[in-house]
Amino acid sequence: EPEVTQTPSHQVTQMGQEVILRCVPISNHLYFYWYRQILGQKVEFLVSFYNNEISEKSEIFDDQFSVERPDGSNFTLKIRSTKLEDSAMYFCASRPGQGARSAEAFFGQGTRLTVV
Amino acid sequence: SQQGEEDPQALSIQEGENATMNCSYKTSINNLQWYRQNSGRGLVHLILIRSNEREKHSGRLRVTLDTSKKSSSLLITASRAADTASYFCATEDTGRRALTFGSGTRLQVQP
């Protein structure tokens, strides 16, 4: 079965630095998402992307965050000026948006971000 | 309680027993989905039930949905040690395409 691929699997960064988390969604999927999970807590929605623009974002997704789909295959999450509380597992997901499994979200294995 | 609260928070059973996890939510939904997460790993989609459905089966999984009570249950029959994981419900609220996750149930199946 096709997979969502995320790189790197683990990223350690110094507080104040910028990080870019990368994702390759499943081709022909229409919706793309970033979620995060702070250790021991719920999975939280950050942002959704459809038709080359942000379709929805949560309160967490402030000016510190941005997303891009630069080349039709990659989907990136940029976090500027990282803070200690940004340490979490970040999950990318994609969703077909059409067909029998249109509503099913396929998640990547996650990038564990550690801010020190 | 918050959207997508699950109970129990933790469940320990013996192999071969059934495991039941419950989820409650507060909003109007398009569908409700259940995901599994092995420790430190990604989320694996298990089953989706639409708001106009009441019950759905997939292998050893049985999901029910009661929209009047805003609740769902996931039953895993004849559990195996390999079923040990965290299980999350997630709702797709009406008018949205994003998921709101519950707090999860940690299932431990003892061999």
mmCIF file of N, CA, C and O in Angstrom, chain B residues 17-105:
data_model
loop_
_atom_site.group_PDB
_atom_site.id
_atom_site.type_symbol
_atom_site.label_atom_id
_atom_site.label_comp_id
_atom_site.label_asym_id
_atom_site.label_seq_id
_atom_site.Cartn_x
_atom_site.Cartn_y
_atom_site.Cartn_z
ATOM 1 N N GLU B 17 -9.067 -12.569 25.188
ATOM 2 C CA GLU B 17 -10.225 -11.805 25.676
ATOM 3 C C GLU B 17 -10.589 -10.712 24.686
ATOM 4 O O GLU B 17 -9.814 -10.359 23.800
ATOM 5 N N ASN B 18 -11.781 -10.164 24.870
ATOM 6 C CA ASN B 18 -12.218 -9.025 24.058
ATOM 7 C C ASN B 18 -11.853 -7.730 24.760
ATOM 8 O O ASN B 18 -11.837 -7.653 25.987
ATOM 9 N N ALA B 19 -11.573 -6.717 23.962
ATOM 10 C CA ALA B 19 -11.255 -5.387 24.497
ATOM 11 C C ALA B 19 -12.258 -4.391 23.950
ATOM 12 O O ALA B 19 -12.494 -4.349 22.742
ATOM 13 N N THR B 20 -12.843 -3.617 24.839
ATOM 14 C CA THR B 20 -13.798 -2.581 24.421
ATOM 15 C C THR B 20 -13.312 -1.217 24.876
ATOM 16 O O THR B 20 -12.970 -1.021 26.045
ATOM 17 N N MET B 21 -13.278 -0.301 23.927
ATOM 18 C CA MET B 21 -12.877 1.081 24.208
ATOM 19 C C MET B 21 -13.995 2.007 23.774
ATOM 20 O O MET B 21 -14.639 1.756 22.755
ATOM 21 N N ASN B 22 -14.215 3.035 24.554
ATOM 22 C CA ASN B 22 -15.313 3.960 24.292
ATOM 23 C C ASN B 22 -14.789 5.358 24.016
ATOM 24 O O ASN B 22 -13.734 5.758 24.514
ATOM 25 N N CYS B 23 -15.552 6.087 23.227
ATOM 26 C CA CYS B 23 -15.172 7.439 22.836
ATOM 27 C C CYS B 23 -16.407 8.315 22.878
ATOM 28 O O CYS B 23 -17.470 7.905 22.399
ATOM 29 N N SER B 24 -16.288 9.486 23.460
ATOM 30 C CA SER B 24 -17.395 10.446 23.431
ATOM 31 C C SER B 24 -16.916 11.722 22.761
ATOM 32 O O SER B 24 -15.728 12.051 22.806
ATOM 33 N N TYR B 25 -17.841 12.423 22.143
ATOM 34 C CA TYR B 25 -17.501 13.657 21.451
ATOM 35 C C TYR B 25 -18.631 14.651 21.640
ATOM 36 O O TYR B 25 -19.689 14.299 22.174
ATOM 37 N N LYS B 26 -18.392 15.885 21.205
ATOM 38 C CA LYS B 26 -19.373 16.927 21.534
ATOM 39 C C LYS B 26 -20.031 17.574 20.321
ATOM 40 O O LYS B 26 -21.058 18.221 20.458
ATOM 41 N N THR B 27 -19.432 17.418 19.159
ATOM 42 C CA THR B 27 -19.888 18.182 18.009
ATOM 43 C C THR B 27 -20.722 17.342 17.062
ATOM 44 O O THR B 27 -20.954 16.156 17.280
ATOM 45 N N SER B 28 -21.174 17.961 15.985
ATOM 46 C CA SER B 28 -21.822 17.258 14.885
ATOM 47 C C SER B 28 -20.724 16.758 13.949
ATOM 48 O O SER B 28 -19.796 17.505 13.632
ATOM 49 N N ILE B 29 -20.823 15.498 13.525
ATOM 50 C CA ILE B 29 -19.704 14.913 12.785
ATOM 51 C C ILE B 29 -20.123 14.385 11.416
ATOM 52 O O ILE B 29 -21.279 14.030 11.190
ATOM 53 N N ASN B 30 -19.139 14.340 10.504
ATOM 54 C CA ASN B 30 -19.300 13.637 9.232
ATOM 55 C C ASN B 30 -19.026 12.149 9.429
ATOM 56 O O ASN B 30 -19.696 11.297 8.866
ATOM 57 N N ASN B 31 -17.973 11.876 10.172
ATOM 58 C CA ASN B 31 -17.583 10.489 10.420
ATOM 59 C C ASN B 31 -16.728 10.421 11.677
ATOM 60 O O ASN B 31 -16.268 11.453 12.187
ATOM 61 N N LEU B 32 -16.503 9.218 12.128
ATOM 62 C CA LEU B 32 -15.633 8.971 13.269
ATOM 63 C C LEU B 32 -14.685 7.845 12.857
ATOM 64 O O LEU B 32 -15.104 6.865 12.239
ATOM 65 N N GLN B 33 -13.436 8.026 13.189
ATOM 66 C CA GLN B 33 -12.419 7.064 12.773
ATOM 67 C C GLN B 33 -11.652 6.578 13.999
ATOM 68 O O GLN B 33 -11.520 7.302 14.987
ATOM 69 N N TRP B 34 -11.146 5.375 13.912
ATOM 70 C CA TRP B 34 -10.291 4.816 14.954
ATOM 71 C C TRP B 34 -8.912 4.557 14.365
ATOM 72 O O TRP B 34 -8.789 4.041 13.261
ATOM 73 N N TYR B 35 -7.915 4.939 15.161
ATOM 74 C CA TYR B 35 -6.525 4.773 14.770
ATOM 75 C C TYR B 35 -5.788 4.015 15.857
ATOM 76 O O TYR B 35 -6.134 4.074 17.027
ATOM 77 N N ARG B 36 -4.734 3.366 15.438
ATOM 78 C CA ARG B 36 -3.859 2.642 16.353
ATOM 79 C C ARG B 36 -2.472 3.260 16.273
ATOM 80 O O ARG B 36 -2.018 3.659 15.202
ATOM 81 N N GLN B 37 -1.800 3.312 17.417
ATOM 82 C CA GLN B 37 -0.442 3.844 17.456
ATOM 83 C C GLN B 37 0.404 2.949 18.336
ATOM 84 O O GLN B 37 0.145 2.827 19.532
ATOM 85 N N ASN B 38 1.395 2.337 17.720
ATOM 86 C CA ASN B 38 2.394 1.626 18.512
ATOM 87 C C ASN B 38 3.348 2.666 19.094
ATOM 88 O O ASN B 38 3.537 3.721 18.520
ATOM 89 N N SER B 39 3.945 2.319 20.198
ATOM 90 C CA SER B 39 4.739 3.274 20.958
ATOM 91 C C SER B 39 5.741 4.011 20.074
ATOM 92 O O SER B 39 6.585 3.404 19.430
ATOM 93 N N GLY B 40 5.622 5.343 20.052
ATOM 94 C CA GLY B 40 6.580 6.155 19.316
ATOM 95 C C GLY B 40 6.483 6.070 17.817
ATOM 96 O O GLY B 40 7.369 6.558 17.117
ATOM 97 N N ARG B 41 5.423 5.448 17.317
ATOM 98 C CA ARG B 41 5.321 5.272 15.873
ATOM 99 C C ARG B 41 4.163 6.088 15.311
ATOM 100 O O ARG B 41 3.524 6.860 16.002
ATOM 101 N N GLY B 42 3.921 5.909 14.021
ATOM 102 C CA GLY B 42 2.849 6.645 13.359
ATOM 103 C C GLY B 42 1.476 6.079 13.664
ATOM 104 O O GLY B 42 1.315 5.076 14.344
ATOM 105 N N LEU B 43 0.483 6.774 13.152
ATOM 106 C CA LEU B 43 -0.909 6.394 13.368
ATOM 107 C C LEU B 43 -1.386 5.548 12.196
ATOM 108 O O LEU B 43 -1.216 5.925 11.039
ATOM 109 N N VAL B 44 -1.999 4.438 12.519
ATOM 110 C CA VAL B 44 -2.500 3.530 11.492
ATOM 111 C C VAL B 44 -4.021 3.547 11.524
ATOM 112 O O VAL B 44 -4.627 3.317 12.578
ATOM 113 N N HIS B 45 -4.593 3.827 10.375
ATOM 114 C CA HIS B 45 -6.052 3.873 10.296
ATOM 115 C C HIS B 45 -6.625 2.465 10.433
ATOM 116 O O HIS B 45 -6.173 1.524 9.788
ATOM 117 N N LEU B 46 -7.641 2.341 11.295
ATOM 118 C CA LEU B 46 -8.266 1.039 11.501
ATOM 119 C C LEU B 46 -9.617 0.936 10.816
ATOM 120 O O LEU B 46 -9.880 -0.012 10.067
ATOM 121 N N ILE B 47 -10.472 1.901 11.079
ATOM 122 C CA ILE B 47 -11.843 1.787 10.592
ATOM 123 C C ILE B 47 -12.516 3.148 10.647
ATOM 124 O O ILE B 47 -12.204 3.980 11.509
ATOM 125 N N LEU B 48 -13.406 3.382 9.726
ATOM 126 C CA LEU B 48 -14.164 4.634 9.651
ATOM 127 C C LEU B 48 -15.643 4.299 9.660
ATOM 128 O O LEU B 48 -16.074 3.365 8.974
ATOM 129 N N ILE B 49 -16.400 5.042 10.428
ATOM 130 C CA ILE B 49 -17.852 4.873 10.443
ATOM 131 C C ILE B 49 -18.483 6.225 10.171
ATOM 132 O O ILE B 49 -18.111 7.235 10.785
ATOM 133 N N ARG B 50 -19.387 6.274 9.227
ATOM 134 C CA ARG B 50 -20.020 7.530 8.840
ATOM 135 C C ARG B 50 -21.160 7.858 9.800
ATOM 136 O O ARG B 50 -21.706 6.973 10.463
ATOM 137 N N SER B 51 -21.560 9.087 9.794
ATOM 138 C CA SER B 51 -22.564 9.539 10.774
ATOM 139 C C SER B 51 -23.916 8.873 10.573
ATOM 140 O O SER B 51 -24.723 8.805 11.493
ATOM 141 N N ASN B 52 -24.166 8.352 9.369
ATOM 142 C CA ASN B 52 -25.448 7.687 9.121
ATOM 143 C C ASN B 52 -25.370 6.167 9.297
ATOM 144 O O ASN B 52 -26.321 5.449 8.990
ATOM 145 N N GLU B 53 -24.228 5.706 9.786
ATOM 146 C CA GLU B 53 -24.066 4.286 10.061
ATOM 147 C C GLU B 53 -24.102 4.036 11.564
ATOM 148 O O GLU B 53 -23.741 4.909 12.348
ATOM 149 N N ARG B 54 -24.510 2.855 11.947
ATOM 150 C CA ARG B 54 -24.616 2.532 13.373
ATOM 151 C C ARG B 54 -23.589 1.490 13.798
ATOM 152 O O ARG B 54 -23.202 1.441 14.968
ATOM 153 N N GLU B 55 -23.182 0.655 12.871
ATOM 154 C CA GLU B 55 -22.244 -0.408 13.222
ATOM 155 C C GLU B 55 -21.442 -0.770 11.975
ATOM 156 O O GLU B 55 -21.952 -0.724 10.857
ATOM 157 N N LYS B 56 -20.188 -1.136 12.235
ATOM 158 C CA LYS B 56 -19.342 -1.539 11.123
ATOM 159 C C LYS B 56 -18.353 -2.593 11.624
ATOM 160 O O LYS B 56 -17.912 -2.549 12.767
ATOM 161 N N HIS B 57 -18.018 -3.518 10.741
ATOM 162 C CA HIS B 57 -17.093 -4.591 11.110
ATOM 163 C C HIS B 57 -15.918 -4.584 10.144
ATOM 164 O O HIS B 57 -16.062 -4.276 8.958
ATOM 165 N N SER B 58 -14.769 -4.952 10.676
ATOM 166 C CA SER B 58 -13.605 -5.170 9.832
ATOM 167 C C SER B 58 -12.733 -6.192 10.534
ATOM 168 O O SER B 58 -12.079 -5.890 11.523
ATOM 169 N N GLY B 59 -12.741 -7.419 10.045
ATOM 170 C CA GLY B 59 -11.969 -8.476 10.693
ATOM 171 C C GLY B 59 -12.393 -8.681 12.131
ATOM 172 O O GLY B 59 -13.561 -8.911 12.426
ATOM 173 N N ARG B 60 -11.454 -8.508 13.064
ATOM 174 C CA ARG B 60 -11.762 -8.662 14.492
ATOM 175 C C ARG B 60 -12.251 -7.370 15.128
ATOM 176 O O ARG B 60 -12.445 -7.315 16.339
ATOM 177 N N LEU B 61 -12.435 -6.340 14.335
ATOM 178 C CA LEU B 61 -12.878 -5.052 14.860
ATOM 179 C C LEU B 61 -14.364 -4.849 14.622
ATOM 180 O O LEU B 61 -14.894 -5.186 13.562
ATOM 181 N N ARG B 62 -14.997 -4.301 15.653
ATOM 182 C CA ARG B 62 -16.399 -3.913 15.516
ATOM 183 C C ARG B 62 -16.541 -2.515 16.107
ATOM 184 O O ARG B 62 -16.157 -2.278 17.244
ATOM 185 N N VAL B 63 -17.088 -1.612 15.316
ATOM 186 C CA VAL B 63 -17.279 -0.239 15.766
ATOM 187 C C VAL B 63 -18.767 0.065 15.768
ATOM 188 O O VAL B 63 -19.487 -0.316 14.846
ATOM 189 N N THR B 64 -19.205 0.737 16.811
ATOM 190 C CA THR B 64 -20.572 1.237 16.861
ATOM 191 C C THR B 64 -20.542 2.751 17.000
ATOM 192 O O THR B 64 -19.574 3.323 17.497
ATOM 193 N N LEU B 65 -21.612 3.363 16.543
ATOM 194 C CA LEU B 65 -21.737 4.811 16.640
ATOM 195 C C LEU B 65 -23.159 5.148 17.045
ATOM 196 O O LEU B 65 -24.117 4.675 16.425
ATOM 197 N N ASP B 66 -23.294 5.944 18.084
ATOM 198 C CA ASP B 66 -24.601 6.432 18.534
ATOM 199 C C ASP B 66 -24.551 7.952 18.493
ATOM 200 O O ASP B 66 -24.024 8.592 19.401
ATOM 201 N N THR B 67 -25.082 8.520 17.429
ATOM 202 C CA THR B 67 -24.996 9.977 17.275
ATOM 203 C C THR B 67 -25.903 10.710 18.252
ATOM 204 O O THR B 67 -25.643 11.874 18.558
ATOM 205 N N SER B 68 -26.937 10.044 18.753
ATOM 206 C CA SER B 68 -27.805 10.711 19.728
ATOM 207 C C SER B 68 -27.075 10.878 21.056
ATOM 208 O O SER B 68 -27.283 11.859 21.764
ATOM 209 N N LYS B 69 -26.212 9.939 21.375
ATOM 210 C CA LYS B 69 -25.412 10.019 22.600
ATOM 211 C C LYS B 69 -24.024 10.563 22.331
ATOM 212 O O LYS B 69 -23.231 10.745 23.255
ATOM 213 N N LYS B 70 -23.719 10.810 21.071
ATOM 214 C CA LYS B 70 -22.386 11.293 20.688
ATOM 215 C C LYS B 70 -21.307 10.383 21.279
ATOM 216 O O LYS B 70 -20.398 10.834 21.999
ATOM 217 N N SER B 71 -21.426 9.121 20.949
ATOM 218 C CA SER B 71 -20.464 8.157 21.481
ATOM 219 C C SER B 71 -20.220 7.044 20.478
ATOM 220 O O SER B 71 -21.059 6.754 19.622
ATOM 221 N N SER B 72 -19.062 6.435 20.621
ATOM 222 C CA SER B 72 -18.663 5.319 19.768
ATOM 223 C C SER B 72 -17.924 4.311 20.627
ATOM 224 O O SER B 72 -17.349 4.659 21.665
ATOM 225 N N SER B 73 -17.946 3.073 20.183
ATOM 226 C CA SER B 73 -17.144 2.063 20.857
ATOM 227 C C SER B 73 -16.394 1.237 19.831
ATOM 228 O O SER B 73 -16.864 1.046 18.707
ATOM 229 N N LEU B 74 -15.209 0.811 20.230
ATOM 230 C CA LEU B 74 -14.390 -0.086 19.416
ATOM 231 C C LEU B 74 -14.224 -1.374 20.191
ATOM 232 O O LEU B 74 -13.753 -1.353 21.327
ATOM 233 N N LEU B 75 -14.612 -2.461 19.570
ATOM 234 C CA LEU B 75 -14.451 -3.785 20.170
ATOM 235 C C LEU B 75 -13.419 -4.558 19.365
ATOM 236 O O LEU B 75 -13.542 -4.662 18.140
ATOM 237 N N ILE B 76 -12.418 -5.062 20.052
ATOM 238 C CA ILE B 76 -11.443 -5.957 19.428
ATOM 239 C C ILE B 76 -11.691 -7.346 20.009
ATOM 240 O O ILE B 76 -11.581 -7.554 21.223
ATOM 241 N N THR B 77 -12.066 -8.260 19.159
ATOM 242 C CA THR B 77 -12.365 -9.607 19.651
ATOM 243 C C THR B 77 -11.120 -10.492 19.597
ATOM 244 O O THR B 77 -10.205 -10.251 18.804
ATOM 245 N N ALA B 78 -11.104 -11.494 20.457
ATOM 246 C CA ALA B 78 -10.017 -12.488 20.478
ATOM 247 C C ALA B 78 -8.658 -11.796 20.403
ATOM 248 O O ALA B 78 -7.873 -12.025 19.485
ATOM 249 N N SER B 79 -8.384 -10.949 21.374
ATOM 250 C CA SER B 79 -7.188 -10.110 21.325
ATOM 251 C C SER B 79 -5.907 -10.948 21.309
ATOM 252 O O SER B 79 -5.870 -12.088 21.795
ATOM 253 N N ARG B 80 -4.875 -10.332 20.741
ATOM 254 C CA ARG B 80 -3.551 -10.947 20.637
ATOM 255 C C ARG B 80 -2.523 -10.013 21.266
ATOM 256 O O ARG B 80 -2.756 -8.810 21.357
ATOM 257 N N ALA B 81 -1.407 -10.570 21.651
ATOM 258 C CA ALA B 81 -0.356 -9.732 22.234
ATOM 259 C C ALA B 81 0.037 -8.601 21.270
ATOM 260 O O ALA B 81 0.363 -7.488 21.696
ATOM 261 N N ALA B 82 -0.034 -8.892 19.975
ATOM 262 C CA ALA B 82 0.334 -7.893 18.969
ATOM 263 C C ALA B 82 -0.652 -6.732 18.894
ATOM 264 O O ALA B 82 -0.373 -5.722 18.239
ATOM 265 N N ASP B 83 -1.802 -6.863 19.545
ATOM 266 C CA ASP B 83 -2.763 -5.758 19.577
ATOM 267 C C ASP B 83 -2.368 -4.697 20.600
ATOM 268 O O ASP B 83 -2.997 -3.637 20.673
ATOM 269 N N THR B 84 -1.359 -4.965 21.385
ATOM 270 C CA THR B 84 -0.878 -3.993 22.373
ATOM 271 C C THR B 84 -0.459 -2.709 21.679
ATOM 272 O O THR B 84 0.409 -2.710 20.811
ATOM 273 N N ALA B 85 -1.124 -1.613 22.037
ATOM 274 C CA ALA B 85 -0.901 -0.323 21.388
ATOM 275 C C ALA B 85 -1.815 0.702 22.055
ATOM 276 O O ALA B 85 -2.592 0.370 22.940
ATOM 277 N N SER B 86 -1.712 1.939 21.592
ATOM 278 C CA SER B 86 -2.693 2.964 21.967
ATOM 279 C C SER B 86 -3.710 3.100 20.854
ATOM 280 O O SER B 86 -3.353 3.050 19.677
ATOM 281 N N TYR B 87 -4.949 3.270 21.234
ATOM 282 C CA TYR B 87 -6.034 3.384 20.264
ATOM 283 C C TYR B 87 -6.717 4.739 20.449
ATOM 284 O O TYR B 87 -7.058 5.129 21.561
ATOM 285 N N PHE B 88 -6.888 5.444 19.344
ATOM 286 C CA PHE B 88 -7.458 6.787 19.372
ATOM 287 C C PHE B 88 -8.707 6.847 18.495
ATOM 288 O O PHE B 88 -8.710 6.311 17.379
ATOM 289 N N CYS B 89 -9.713 7.522 19.002
ATOM 290 C CA CYS B 89 -10.813 7.883 18.121
ATOM 291 C C CYS B 89 -10.539 9.283 17.592
ATOM 292 O O CYS B 89 -9.852 10.082 18.236
ATOM 293 N N ALA B 90 -11.070 9.556 16.427
ATOM 294 C CA ALA B 90 -10.891 10.876 15.819
ATOM 295 C C ALA B 90 -12.155 11.219 15.064
ATOM 296 O O ALA B 90 -12.669 10.393 14.307
ATOM 297 N N THR B 91 -12.660 12.403 15.267
ATOM 298 C CA THR B 91 -13.881 12.825 14.585
ATOM 299 C C THR B 91 -13.563 13.822 13.487
ATOM 300 O O THR B 91 -12.674 14.675 13.630
ATOM 301 N N GLU B 92 -14.275 13.664 12.405
ATOM 302 C CA GLU B 92 -14.246 14.690 11.362
ATOM 303 C C GLU B 92 -15.543 15.476 11.553
ATOM 304 O O GLU B 92 -16.636 14.964 11.280
ATOM 305 N N ASP B 93 -15.402 16.678 12.046
ATOM 306 C CA ASP B 93 -16.576 17.471 12.353
ATOM 307 C C ASP B 93 -17.237 17.984 11.092
ATOM 308 O O ASP B 93 -16.567 18.194 10.066
ATOM 309 N N THR B 94 -18.520 18.202 11.168
ATOM 310 C CA THR B 94 -19.284 18.709 10.033
ATOM 311 C C THR B 94 -18.675 20.015 9.527
ATOM 312 O O THR B 94 -18.392 20.920 10.315
ATOM 313 N N GLY B 95 -18.477 20.100 8.239
ATOM 314 C CA GLY B 95 -17.935 21.318 7.649
ATOM 315 C C GLY B 95 -16.427 21.406 7.661
ATOM 316 O O GLY B 95 -15.855 22.385 7.189
ATOM 317 N N ARG B 96 -15.769 20.402 8.211
ATOM 318 C CA ARG B 96 -14.308 20.402 8.268
ATOM 319 C C ARG B 96 -13.759 19.191 7.539
ATOM 320 O O ARG B 96 -14.478 18.245 7.228
ATOM 321 N N ARG B 97 -12.462 19.237 7.269
ATOM 322 C CA ARG B 97 -11.787 18.080 6.670
ATOM 323 C C ARG B 97 -10.626 17.635 7.542
ATOM 324 O O ARG B 97 -9.834 16.793 7.137
ATOM 325 N N ALA B 98 -10.513 18.207 8.740
ATOM 326 C CA ALA B 98 -9.445 17.824 9.658
ATOM 327 C C ALA B 98 -10.024 16.942 10.751
ATOM 328 O O ALA B 98 -11.236 16.885 10.955
ATOM 329 N N LEU B 99 -9.161 16.237 11.441
ATOM 330 C CA LEU B 99 -9.562 15.324 12.492
ATOM 331 C C LEU B 99 -9.289 15.920 13.860
ATOM 332 O O LEU B 99 -8.271 16.575 14.074
ATOM 333 N N THR B 100 -10.210 15.653 14.780
ATOM 334 C CA THR B 100 -10.017 15.981 16.198
ATOM 335 C C THR B 100 -9.866 14.669 16.938
ATOM 336 O O THR B 100 -10.781 13.843 16.940
ATOM 337 N N PHE B 101 -8.710 14.501 17.553
ATOM 338 C CA PHE B 101 -8.383 13.232 18.199
ATOM 339 C C PHE B 101 -8.786 13.218 19.664
ATOM 340 O O PHE B 101 -8.761 14.245 20.351
ATOM 341 N N GLY B 102 -9.106 12.021 20.125
ATOM 342 C CA GLY B 102 -9.323 11.795 21.544
ATOM 343 C C GLY B 102 -8.013 11.573 22.258
ATOM 344 O O GLY B 102 -6.931 11.580 21.651
ATOM 345 N N SER B 103 -8.122 11.355 23.543
ATOM 346 C CA SER B 103 -6.934 11.219 24.385
ATOM 347 C C SER B 103 -6.366 9.811 24.344
ATOM 348 O O SER B 103 -5.241 9.593 24.789
ATOM 349 N N GLY B 104 -7.111 8.852 23.810
ATOM 350 C CA GLY B 104 -6.570 7.522 23.593
ATOM 351 C C GLY B 104 -6.746 6.558 24.745
ATOM 352 O O GLY B 104 -6.896 6.950 25.907
ATOM 353 N N THR B 105 -6.741 5.287 24.383
ATOM 354 C CA THR B 105 -6.755 4.190 25.355
ATOM 355 C C THR B 105 -5.512 3.349 25.131
ATOM 356 O O THR B 105 -5.254 2.922 24.009
#
